[in-house]
CSV table of C-alpha atoms in Angstrom, one decimal:
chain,number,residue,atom,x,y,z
A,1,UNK,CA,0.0,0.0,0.0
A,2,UNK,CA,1.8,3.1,-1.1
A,3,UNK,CA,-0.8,5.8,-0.6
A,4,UNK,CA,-1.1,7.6,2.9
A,5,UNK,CA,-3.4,5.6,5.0
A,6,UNK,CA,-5.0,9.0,6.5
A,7,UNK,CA,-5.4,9.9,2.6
A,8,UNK,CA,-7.6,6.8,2.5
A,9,UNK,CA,-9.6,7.2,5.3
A,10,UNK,CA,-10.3,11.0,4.5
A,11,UNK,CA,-8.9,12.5,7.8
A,12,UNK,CA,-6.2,15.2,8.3
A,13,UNK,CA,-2.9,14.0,10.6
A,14,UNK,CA,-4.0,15.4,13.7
A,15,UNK,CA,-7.4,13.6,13.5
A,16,UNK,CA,-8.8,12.1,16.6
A,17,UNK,CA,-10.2,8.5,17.4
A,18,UNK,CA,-13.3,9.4,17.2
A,19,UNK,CA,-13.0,11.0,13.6
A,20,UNK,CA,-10.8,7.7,12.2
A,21,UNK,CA,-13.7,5.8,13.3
A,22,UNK,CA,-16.1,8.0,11.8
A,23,UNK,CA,-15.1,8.1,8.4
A,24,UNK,CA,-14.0,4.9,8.8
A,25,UNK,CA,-17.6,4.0,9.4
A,26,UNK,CA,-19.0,6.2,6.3
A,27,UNK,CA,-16.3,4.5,3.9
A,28,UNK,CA,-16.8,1.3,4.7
A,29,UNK,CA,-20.6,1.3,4.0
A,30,UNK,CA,-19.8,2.8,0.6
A,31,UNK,CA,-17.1,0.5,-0.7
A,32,UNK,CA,-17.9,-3.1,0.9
A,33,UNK,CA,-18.3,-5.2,-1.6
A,34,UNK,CA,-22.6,-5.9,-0.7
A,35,UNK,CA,-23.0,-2.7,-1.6
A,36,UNK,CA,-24.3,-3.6,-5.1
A,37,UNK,CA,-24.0,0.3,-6.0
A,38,UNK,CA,-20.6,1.2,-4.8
A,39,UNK,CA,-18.8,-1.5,-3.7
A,40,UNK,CA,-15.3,-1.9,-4.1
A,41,UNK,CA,-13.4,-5.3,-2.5
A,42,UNK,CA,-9.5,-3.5,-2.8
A,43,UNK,CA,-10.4,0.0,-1.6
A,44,UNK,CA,-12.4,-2.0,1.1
A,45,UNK,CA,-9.7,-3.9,2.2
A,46,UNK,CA,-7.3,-0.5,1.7
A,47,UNK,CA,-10.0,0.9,3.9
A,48,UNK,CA,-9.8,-1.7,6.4
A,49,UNK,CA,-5.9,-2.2,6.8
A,50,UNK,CA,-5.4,1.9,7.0
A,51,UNK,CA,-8.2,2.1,10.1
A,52,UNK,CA,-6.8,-1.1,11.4
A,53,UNK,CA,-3.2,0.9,12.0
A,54,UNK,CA,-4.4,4.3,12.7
A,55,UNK,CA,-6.8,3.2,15.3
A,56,UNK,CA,-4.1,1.5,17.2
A,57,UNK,CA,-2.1,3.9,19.5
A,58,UNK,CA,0.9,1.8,19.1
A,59,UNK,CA,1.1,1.0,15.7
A,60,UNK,CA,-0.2,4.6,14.2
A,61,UNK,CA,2.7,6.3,16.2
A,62,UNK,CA,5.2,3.5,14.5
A,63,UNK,CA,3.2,4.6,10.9
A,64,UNK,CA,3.5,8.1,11.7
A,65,UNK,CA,7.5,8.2,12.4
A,66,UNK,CA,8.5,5.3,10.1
A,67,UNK,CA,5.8,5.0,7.6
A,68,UNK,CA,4.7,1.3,6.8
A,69,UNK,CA,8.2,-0.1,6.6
A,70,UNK,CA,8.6,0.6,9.7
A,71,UNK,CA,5.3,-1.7,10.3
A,72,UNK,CA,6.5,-4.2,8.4
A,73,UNK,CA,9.9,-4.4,10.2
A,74,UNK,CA,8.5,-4.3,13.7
A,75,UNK,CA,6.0,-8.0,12.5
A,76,UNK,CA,2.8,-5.6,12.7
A,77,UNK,CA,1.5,-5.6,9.0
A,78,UNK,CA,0.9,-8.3,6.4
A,79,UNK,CA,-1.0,-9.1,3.7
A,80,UNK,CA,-4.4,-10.5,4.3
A,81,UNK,CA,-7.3,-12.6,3.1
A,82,UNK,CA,-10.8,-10.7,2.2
A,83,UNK,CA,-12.5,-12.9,4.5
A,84,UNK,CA,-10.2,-11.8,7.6
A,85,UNK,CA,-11.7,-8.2,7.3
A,86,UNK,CA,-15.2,-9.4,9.0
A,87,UNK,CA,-14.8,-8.7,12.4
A,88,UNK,CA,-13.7,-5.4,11.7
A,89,UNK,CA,-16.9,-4.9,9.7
A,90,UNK,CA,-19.1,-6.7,12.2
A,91,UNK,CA,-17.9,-4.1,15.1
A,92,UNK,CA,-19.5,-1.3,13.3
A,93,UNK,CA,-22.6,-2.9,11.3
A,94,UNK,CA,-23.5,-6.2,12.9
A,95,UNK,CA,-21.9,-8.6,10.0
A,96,UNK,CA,-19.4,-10.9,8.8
A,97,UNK,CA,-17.9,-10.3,5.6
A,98,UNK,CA,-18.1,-13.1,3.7
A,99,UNK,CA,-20.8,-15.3,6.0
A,100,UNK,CA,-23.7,-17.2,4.4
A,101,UNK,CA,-26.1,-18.9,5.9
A,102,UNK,CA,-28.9,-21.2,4.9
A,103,UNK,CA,-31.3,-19.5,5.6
A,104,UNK,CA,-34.0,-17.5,2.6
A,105,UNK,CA,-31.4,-15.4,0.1
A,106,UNK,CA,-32.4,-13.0,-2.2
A,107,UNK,CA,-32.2,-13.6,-5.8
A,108,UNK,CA,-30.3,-11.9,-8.1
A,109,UNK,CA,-31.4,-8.7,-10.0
A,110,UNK,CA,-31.6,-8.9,-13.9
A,111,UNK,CA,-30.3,-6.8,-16.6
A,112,UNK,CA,-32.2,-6.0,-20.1
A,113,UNK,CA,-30.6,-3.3,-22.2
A,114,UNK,CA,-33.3,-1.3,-24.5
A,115,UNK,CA,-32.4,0.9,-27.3
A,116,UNK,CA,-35.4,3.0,-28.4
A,117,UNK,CA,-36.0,5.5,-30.9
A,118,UNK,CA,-35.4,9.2,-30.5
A,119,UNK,CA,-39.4,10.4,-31.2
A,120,UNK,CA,-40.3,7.2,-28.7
A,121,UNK,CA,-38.0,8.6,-25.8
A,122,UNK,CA,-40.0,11.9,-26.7
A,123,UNK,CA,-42.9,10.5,-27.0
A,124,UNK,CA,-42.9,7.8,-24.6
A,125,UNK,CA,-43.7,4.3,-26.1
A,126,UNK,CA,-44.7,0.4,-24.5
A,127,UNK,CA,-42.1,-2.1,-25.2
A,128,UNK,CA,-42.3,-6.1,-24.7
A,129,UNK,CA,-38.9,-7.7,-23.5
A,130,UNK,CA,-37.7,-11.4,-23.3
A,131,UNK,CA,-36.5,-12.1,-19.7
A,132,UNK,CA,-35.0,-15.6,-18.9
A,133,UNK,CA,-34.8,-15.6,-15.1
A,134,UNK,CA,-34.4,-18.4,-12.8
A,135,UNK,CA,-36.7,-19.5,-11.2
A,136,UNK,CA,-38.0,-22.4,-8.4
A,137,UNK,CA,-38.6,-25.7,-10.0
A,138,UNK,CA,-42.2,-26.8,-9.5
A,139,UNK,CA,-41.5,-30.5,-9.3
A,140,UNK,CA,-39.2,-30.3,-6.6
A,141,UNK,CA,-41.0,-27.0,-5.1
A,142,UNK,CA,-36.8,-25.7,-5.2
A,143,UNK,CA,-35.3,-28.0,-3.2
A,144,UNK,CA,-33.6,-30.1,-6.0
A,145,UNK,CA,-34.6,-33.3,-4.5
A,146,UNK,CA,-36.5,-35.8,-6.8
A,147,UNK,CA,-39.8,-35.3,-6.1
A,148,UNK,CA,-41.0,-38.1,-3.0
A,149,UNK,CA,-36.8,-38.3,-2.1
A,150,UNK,CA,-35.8,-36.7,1.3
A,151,UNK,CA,-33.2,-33.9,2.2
A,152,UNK,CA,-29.9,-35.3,4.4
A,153,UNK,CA,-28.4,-33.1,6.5
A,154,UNK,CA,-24.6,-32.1,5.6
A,155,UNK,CA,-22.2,-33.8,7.7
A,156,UNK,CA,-19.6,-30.8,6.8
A,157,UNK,CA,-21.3,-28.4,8.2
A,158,UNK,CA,-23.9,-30.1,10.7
A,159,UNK,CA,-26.5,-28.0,8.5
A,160,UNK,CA,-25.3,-24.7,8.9
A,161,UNK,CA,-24.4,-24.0,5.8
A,162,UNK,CA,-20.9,-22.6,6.2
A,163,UNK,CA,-17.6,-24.0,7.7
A,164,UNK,CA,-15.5,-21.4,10.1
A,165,UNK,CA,-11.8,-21.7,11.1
A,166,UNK,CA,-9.5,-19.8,13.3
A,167,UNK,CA,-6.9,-18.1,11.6
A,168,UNK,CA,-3.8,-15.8,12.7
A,169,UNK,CA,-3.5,-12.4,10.2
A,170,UNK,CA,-2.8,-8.9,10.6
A,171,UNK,CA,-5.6,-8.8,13.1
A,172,UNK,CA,-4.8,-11.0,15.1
A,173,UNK,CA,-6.6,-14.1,15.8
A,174,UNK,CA,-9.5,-14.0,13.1
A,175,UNK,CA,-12.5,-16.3,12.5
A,176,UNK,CA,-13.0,-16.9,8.4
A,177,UNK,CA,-16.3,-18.2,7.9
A,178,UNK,CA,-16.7,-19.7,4.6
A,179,UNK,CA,-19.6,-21.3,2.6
A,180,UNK,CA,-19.3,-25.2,3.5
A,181,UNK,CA,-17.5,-26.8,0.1
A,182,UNK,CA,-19.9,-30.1,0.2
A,183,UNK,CA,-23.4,-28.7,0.0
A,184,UNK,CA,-22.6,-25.4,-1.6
A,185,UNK,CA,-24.2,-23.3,1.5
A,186,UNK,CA,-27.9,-25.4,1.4
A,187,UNK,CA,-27.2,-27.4,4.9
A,188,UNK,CA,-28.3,-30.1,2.9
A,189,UNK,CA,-27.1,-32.8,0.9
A,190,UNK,CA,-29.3,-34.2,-2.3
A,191,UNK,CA,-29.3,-38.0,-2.5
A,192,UNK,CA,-31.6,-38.3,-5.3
A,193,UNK,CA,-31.4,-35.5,-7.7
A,194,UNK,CA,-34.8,-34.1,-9.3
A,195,UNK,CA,-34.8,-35.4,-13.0
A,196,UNK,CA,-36.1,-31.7,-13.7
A,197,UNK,CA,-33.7,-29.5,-12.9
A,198,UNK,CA,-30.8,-31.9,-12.1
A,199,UNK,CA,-30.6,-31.4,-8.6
A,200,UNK,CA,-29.9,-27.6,-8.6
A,201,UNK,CA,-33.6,-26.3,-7.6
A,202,UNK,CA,-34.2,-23.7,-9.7
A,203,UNK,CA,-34.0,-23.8,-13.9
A,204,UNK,CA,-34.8,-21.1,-16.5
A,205,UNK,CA,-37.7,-19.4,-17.6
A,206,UNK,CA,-39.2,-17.4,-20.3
A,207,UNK,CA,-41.2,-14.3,-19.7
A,208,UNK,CA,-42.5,-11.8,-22.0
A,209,UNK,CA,-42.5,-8.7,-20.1
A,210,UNK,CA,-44.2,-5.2,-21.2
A,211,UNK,CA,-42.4,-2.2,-20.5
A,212,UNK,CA,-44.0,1.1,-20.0
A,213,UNK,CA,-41.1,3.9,-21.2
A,214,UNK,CA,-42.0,7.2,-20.0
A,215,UNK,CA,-41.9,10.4,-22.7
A,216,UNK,CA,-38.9,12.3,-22.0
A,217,UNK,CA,-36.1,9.8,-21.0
A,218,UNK,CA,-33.2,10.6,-21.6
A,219,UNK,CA,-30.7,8.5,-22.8
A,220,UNK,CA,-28.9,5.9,-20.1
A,221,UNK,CA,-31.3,6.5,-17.7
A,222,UNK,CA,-32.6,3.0,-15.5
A,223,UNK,CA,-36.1,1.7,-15.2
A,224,UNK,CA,-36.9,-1.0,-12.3
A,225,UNK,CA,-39.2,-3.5,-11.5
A,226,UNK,CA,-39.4,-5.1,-8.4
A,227,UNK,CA,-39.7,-8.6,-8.0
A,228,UNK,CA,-38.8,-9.2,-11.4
A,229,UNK,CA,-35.3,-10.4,-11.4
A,230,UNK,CA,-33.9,-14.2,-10.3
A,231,UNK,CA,-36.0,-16.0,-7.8
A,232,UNK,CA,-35.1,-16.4,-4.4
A,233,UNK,CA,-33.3,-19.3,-2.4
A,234,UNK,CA,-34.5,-21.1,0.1
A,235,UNK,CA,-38.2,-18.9,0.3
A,236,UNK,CA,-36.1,-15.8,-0.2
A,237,UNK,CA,-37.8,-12.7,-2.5
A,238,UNK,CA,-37.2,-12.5,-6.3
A,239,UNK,CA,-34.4,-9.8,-7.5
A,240,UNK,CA,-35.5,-6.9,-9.6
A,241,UNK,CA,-35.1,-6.2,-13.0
A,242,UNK,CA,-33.5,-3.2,-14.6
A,243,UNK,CA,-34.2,-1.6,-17.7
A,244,UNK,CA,-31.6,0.6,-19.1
A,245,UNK,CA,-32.4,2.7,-21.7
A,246,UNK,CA,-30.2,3.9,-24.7
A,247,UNK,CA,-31.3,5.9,-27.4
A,248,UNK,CA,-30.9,6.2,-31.1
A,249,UNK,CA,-29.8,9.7,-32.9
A,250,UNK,CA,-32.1,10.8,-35.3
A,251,UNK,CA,-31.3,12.4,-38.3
A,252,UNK,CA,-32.6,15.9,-38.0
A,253,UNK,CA,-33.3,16.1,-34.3
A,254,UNK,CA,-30.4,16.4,-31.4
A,255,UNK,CA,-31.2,16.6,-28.2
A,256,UNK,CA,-30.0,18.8,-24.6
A,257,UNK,CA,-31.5,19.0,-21.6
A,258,UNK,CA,-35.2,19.5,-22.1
A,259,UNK,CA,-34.3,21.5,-25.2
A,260,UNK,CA,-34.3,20.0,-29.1
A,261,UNK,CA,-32.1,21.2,-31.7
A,262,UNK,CA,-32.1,21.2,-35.4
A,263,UNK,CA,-31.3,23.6,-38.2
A,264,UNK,CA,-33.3,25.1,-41.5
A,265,UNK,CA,-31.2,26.0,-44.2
A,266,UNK,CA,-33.1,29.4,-46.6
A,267,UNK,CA,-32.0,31.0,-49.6
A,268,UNK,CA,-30.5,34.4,-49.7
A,269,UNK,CA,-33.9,35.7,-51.1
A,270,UNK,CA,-35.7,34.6,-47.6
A,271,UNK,CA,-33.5,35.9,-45.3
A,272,UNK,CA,-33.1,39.3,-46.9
A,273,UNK,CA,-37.2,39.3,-47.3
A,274,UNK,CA,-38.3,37.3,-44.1
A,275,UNK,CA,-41.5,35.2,-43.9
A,276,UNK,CA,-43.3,31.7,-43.0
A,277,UNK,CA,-41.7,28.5,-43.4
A,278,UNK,CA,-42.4,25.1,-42.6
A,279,UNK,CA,-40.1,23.0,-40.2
A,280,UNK,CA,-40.3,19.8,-38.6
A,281,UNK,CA,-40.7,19.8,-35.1
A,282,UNK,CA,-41.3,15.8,-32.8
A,283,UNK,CA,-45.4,16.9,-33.3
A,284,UNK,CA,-45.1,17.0,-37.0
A,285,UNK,CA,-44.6,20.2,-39.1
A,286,UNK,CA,-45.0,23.6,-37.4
A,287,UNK,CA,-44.8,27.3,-39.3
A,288,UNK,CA,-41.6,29.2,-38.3
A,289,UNK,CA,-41.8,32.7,-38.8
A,290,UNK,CA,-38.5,34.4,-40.5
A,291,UNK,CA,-37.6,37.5,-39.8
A,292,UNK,CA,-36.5,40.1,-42.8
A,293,UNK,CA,-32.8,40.1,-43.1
A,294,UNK,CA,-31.6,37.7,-40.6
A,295,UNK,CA,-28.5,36.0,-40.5
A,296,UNK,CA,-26.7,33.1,-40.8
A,297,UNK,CA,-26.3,31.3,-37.3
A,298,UNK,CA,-29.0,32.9,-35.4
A,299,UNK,CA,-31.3,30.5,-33.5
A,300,UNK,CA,-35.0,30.9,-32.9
A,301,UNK,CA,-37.6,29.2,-30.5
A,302,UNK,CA,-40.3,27.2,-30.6
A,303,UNK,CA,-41.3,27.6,-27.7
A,304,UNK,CA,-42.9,24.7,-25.8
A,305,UNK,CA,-41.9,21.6,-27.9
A,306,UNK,CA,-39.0,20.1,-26.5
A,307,UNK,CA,-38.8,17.4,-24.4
A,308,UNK,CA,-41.2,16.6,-22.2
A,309,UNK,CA,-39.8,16.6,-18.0
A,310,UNK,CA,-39.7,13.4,-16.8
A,311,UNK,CA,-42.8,12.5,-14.6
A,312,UNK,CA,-44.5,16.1,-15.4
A,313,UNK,CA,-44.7,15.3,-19.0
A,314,UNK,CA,-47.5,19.2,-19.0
A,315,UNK,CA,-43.7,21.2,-18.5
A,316,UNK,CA,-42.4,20.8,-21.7
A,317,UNK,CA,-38.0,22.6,-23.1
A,318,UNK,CA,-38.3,24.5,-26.6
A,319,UNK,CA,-37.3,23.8,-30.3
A,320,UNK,CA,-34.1,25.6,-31.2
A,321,UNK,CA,-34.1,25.9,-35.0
A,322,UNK,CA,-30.7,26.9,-36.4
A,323,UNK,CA,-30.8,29.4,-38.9
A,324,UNK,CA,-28.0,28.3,-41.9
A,325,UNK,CA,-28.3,31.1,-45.0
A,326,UNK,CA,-27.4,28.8,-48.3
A,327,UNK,CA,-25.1,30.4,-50.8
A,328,UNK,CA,-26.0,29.5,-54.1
A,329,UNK,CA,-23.1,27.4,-55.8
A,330,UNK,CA,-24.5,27.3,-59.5
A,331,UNK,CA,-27.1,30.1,-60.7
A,332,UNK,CA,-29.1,30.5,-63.7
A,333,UNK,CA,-28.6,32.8,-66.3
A,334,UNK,CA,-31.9,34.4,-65.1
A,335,UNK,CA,-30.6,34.6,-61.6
A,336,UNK,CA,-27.1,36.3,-62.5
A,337,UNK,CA,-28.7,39.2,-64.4
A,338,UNK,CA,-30.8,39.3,-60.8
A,339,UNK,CA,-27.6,39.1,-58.9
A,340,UNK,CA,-26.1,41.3,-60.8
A,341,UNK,CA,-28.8,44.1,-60.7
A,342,UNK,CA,-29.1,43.8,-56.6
A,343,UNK,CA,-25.3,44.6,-56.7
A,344,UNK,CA,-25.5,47.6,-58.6
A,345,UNK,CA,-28.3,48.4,-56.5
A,346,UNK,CA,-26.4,47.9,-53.3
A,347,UNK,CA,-22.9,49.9,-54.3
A,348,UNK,CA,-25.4,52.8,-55.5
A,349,UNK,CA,-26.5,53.0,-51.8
A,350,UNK,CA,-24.5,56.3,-50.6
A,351,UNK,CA,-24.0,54.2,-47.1
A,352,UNK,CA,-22.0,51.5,-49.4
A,353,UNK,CA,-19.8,53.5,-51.4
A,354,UNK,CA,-16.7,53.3,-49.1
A,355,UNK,CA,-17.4,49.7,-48.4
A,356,UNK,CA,-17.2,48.6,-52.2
A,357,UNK,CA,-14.3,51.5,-52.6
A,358,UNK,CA,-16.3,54.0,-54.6
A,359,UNK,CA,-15.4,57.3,-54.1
């Protein structure tokens, strides 16, 4: 470990116990590695090892004079195991990392990546998905005996599911409990395996399941459903399922915020002379009003049909239309005498005569 074990926990030099042991506390809840969200197994067990020292008188005024060589010299640091870094855990939150038990275990939560279209994101739209999550085989009613057979109890672990053993580490004398290696955590040991799910309990399924977008998702944003992931062990509740949502790019229509972008390219005629237009907006086409003599670049608003806010689909961004003014690349011979005309007309124009160096 080469980075500054206050560094890791957050604290200055001079902190006391009680602030090691708070952020400590606050860390450790982010990073362990239950924590489906944020959890991080090596800055846990950075986490662990750095309050481990510092919140030893002894061995924090070793750390602070000699740094962690100095540990290492004096027999009082040393790699170790994950599973040696529960009772630390269990002083502050009441667990054992690593510990399973028999008991009802929550199943896993499910996955399903969705890309939509842009206008259905806008719009909002229903989808149907194909889910294939386990679930409890009805034969055996989950147990993974054959249907009739009975359920021994493991001789490993007397039926408790896990196997413990004392160990020495940088803690000191540490328990490591462990999931028992012969029945794989149950307690119990199949003699007769169900014919329907080979002895495991539980077997895939397929599920059609409709999902209701919302209008004005935005792209990577995560739907859930409870209950909808893997079944449950043992009795345990069902995982959820997450949606999460990525979204095409369409061809005229970008999107920021709660604010839709695109551009309408007019002739030279239209912006010198102004006027109604027709542009596309997601509701279909609007009429844009053009202002004589704008310019190329300027942006003007819809106002009202952007996207729609996320679960108060009545506030609604804007439509910014880009204004691009085309510059003819081939002209007529019609056109050119036109051309031509305006430009005499426009170095005749006293204001213009220096501009077009007429003096």
């Amino acid at each position: 470990m080469s980075q500054d074990l206050y560094e890791i926990l957050g604290v200055s030099r001079g902190a006391t116990d009680e602030e090691i042991k708070k952020a400590f506390r606050q860390q450790a809840r982010k990073y362990h590695p239950d924590n489906k969200e944020t959890g991080n197994e090596e800055q846990f067990k950075e986490l662990s090892q750095a309050y481990e020292i510092l919140s030893d008188a002894q061995k924090r005024a070793i750390y602070d004079q000699y740094g962690m060589s100095g540990l290492k010299g004096s027999g009082n640091a040393s790699d170790f195991g994950f599973n040696d870094l529960g009772d630390i855990f269990s002083q502050f939150f009441g667990a054992q990392t690593g510990r399973r038990t028999n008991g009802p275990e929550r199943g896993s939560d499910l996955r399903y990546d969705l890309e939509i279209e842009f206008l259905e994101a806008i719009n909002g739209c229903s989808k149907q998905i194909s889910i294939n999550p386990q679930e409890d085989c009805i034969p055996c009613k989950g147990t993974g005996a054959k249907p009739g057979s009975n359920l021994k109890t493991c001789k490993t672990c007397g039926g408790a599911g896990e196997v413990r053993r004392v160990a020495e580490s940088f803690f000191g004398h540490v328990t490591q409990i462990a999931t028992c290696p012969t029945c794989q955590g149950s307690g119990n040991i199949v003699e007769q395996p169900c014919t329907e799910c080979n002895g495991k309990g539980q077997k895939r399924s397929k599920k059609t399941i409709d999902v209701k977008v919302p209008c004005g998702i935005d792209d990577g944003a995560r739907l859930r459903w409870g209950g909808k992931g893997e079944a449950g062990k043992k009795g345990g509740p069902p995982g959820d399922l997450y949606v999460m949502i990525s979204i095409k790019e369409h061809e005229i229509f970008s999107r920021e915020g709660l604010n839709i972008f695109t551009q309408e390219i007019i002739s030279f005629s239209q912006a010198a002379l102004g006027g109604k237009i027709k542009t596309e907006t997601t509701e279909g086409e609007k009429d844009l009003t053009i202002p004589a003599g704008i310019q190329s670049g300027t942006v003007l608003k819809i106002a009202g049909l952007g996207v729609p806010k996320l679960n108060n689909a009545a506030r609604r961004g804007d439509q910014i239309v880009e204004i691009i003014v085309e510059t003819p690349s081939k002209l007529t011979s019609e056109e050119k005498k036109l051309f031509e005309e305006l430009s005499k007309l426009e170095k005749a124009k006293p204001e213009n005569k220096k501009k077009f160096g007429i003096f």
